[in-house]
Short mmCIF file of C-alpha atoms in Angstrom, two decimals:
data_model
loop_
_atom_site.label_atom_id
_atom_site.label_comp_id
_atom_site.label_asym_id
_atom_site.label_seq_id
_atom_site.Cartn_x
_atom_site.Cartn_y
_atom_site.Cartn_z
CA MET A 1 16.58 18.89 19.05
CA ASP A 2 13.63 19.65 16.79
CA GLU A 3 15.59 20.79 13.78
CA ILE A 4 16.97 18.21 11.39
CA PRO A 5 20.18 19.03 9.55
CA GLU A 6 19.42 19.50 5.85
CA ARG A 7 22.16 17.05 4.94
CA LEU A 8 20.47 14.35 7.00
CA ALA A 9 16.88 15.15 6.01
CA ALA A 10 17.77 14.69 2.33
CA LYS A 11 18.93 11.08 2.85
CA PRO A 12 16.34 8.49 1.74
CA SER A 13 17.54 6.07 4.41
CA TRP A 14 16.85 8.61 7.17
CA LEU A 15 13.45 9.48 5.73
CA ILE A 16 12.49 5.80 5.54
CA SER A 17 13.56 5.21 9.14
CA GLN A 18 11.46 8.19 10.28
CA LEU A 19 8.49 6.83 8.35
CA ALA A 20 8.97 3.43 10.02
CA VAL A 21 8.96 5.05 13.46
CA HIS A 22 5.74 6.89 12.66
CA VAL A 23 4.00 3.82 11.20
CA ARG A 24 5.05 1.66 14.16
CA ARG A 25 3.50 4.22 16.51
CA LEU A 26 0.25 4.26 14.52
CA VAL A 27 0.05 0.46 14.45
CA PHE A 28 0.80 0.20 18.18
CA ASP A 29 -1.94 2.73 18.94
CA GLY A 30 -4.39 0.83 16.73
CA PHE A 31 -3.66 -2.48 18.39
CA SER A 32 -3.87 -0.89 21.84
CA ALA A 33 -7.30 0.53 21.04
CA ALA A 34 -8.45 -3.01 20.20
CA GLY A 35 -6.83 -4.48 23.33
CA ALA A 36 -4.31 -6.39 21.22
CA ARG A 37 -0.63 -6.46 20.44
CA GLY A 38 1.43 -7.13 17.34
CA TYR A 39 1.97 -10.78 18.21
CA HIS A 40 -1.80 -11.34 18.23
CA TYR A 41 -1.90 -10.19 14.61
CA ARG A 42 1.07 -12.41 13.67
CA ILE A 43 -0.57 -15.47 15.24
CA LEU A 44 -3.88 -14.80 13.51
CA ALA A 45 -2.13 -14.21 10.17
CA ALA A 46 -0.26 -17.53 10.50
CA LEU A 47 -3.47 -19.39 11.38
CA HIS A 48 -5.24 -17.79 8.44
CA GLU A 49 -2.48 -18.79 6.03
CA PHE A 50 -1.58 -22.24 7.38
CA GLY A 51 -4.80 -23.33 9.05
CA PRO A 52 -5.48 -24.49 12.61
CA ALA A 53 -2.65 -25.75 14.75
CA SER A 54 -2.48 -27.32 18.14
#
């Protein structure tokens, strides 16, 4: 089903969810190109903010 009902396409919540799907795909592709995954970014962000941990 390629067509979106007008009633649905006008809902901000639906539009935001579609944007989230698109952004998630872009981020996944970017991480994949670097040989990484989302959890790698989360770990590095935590280390950057809180410092080294054992």
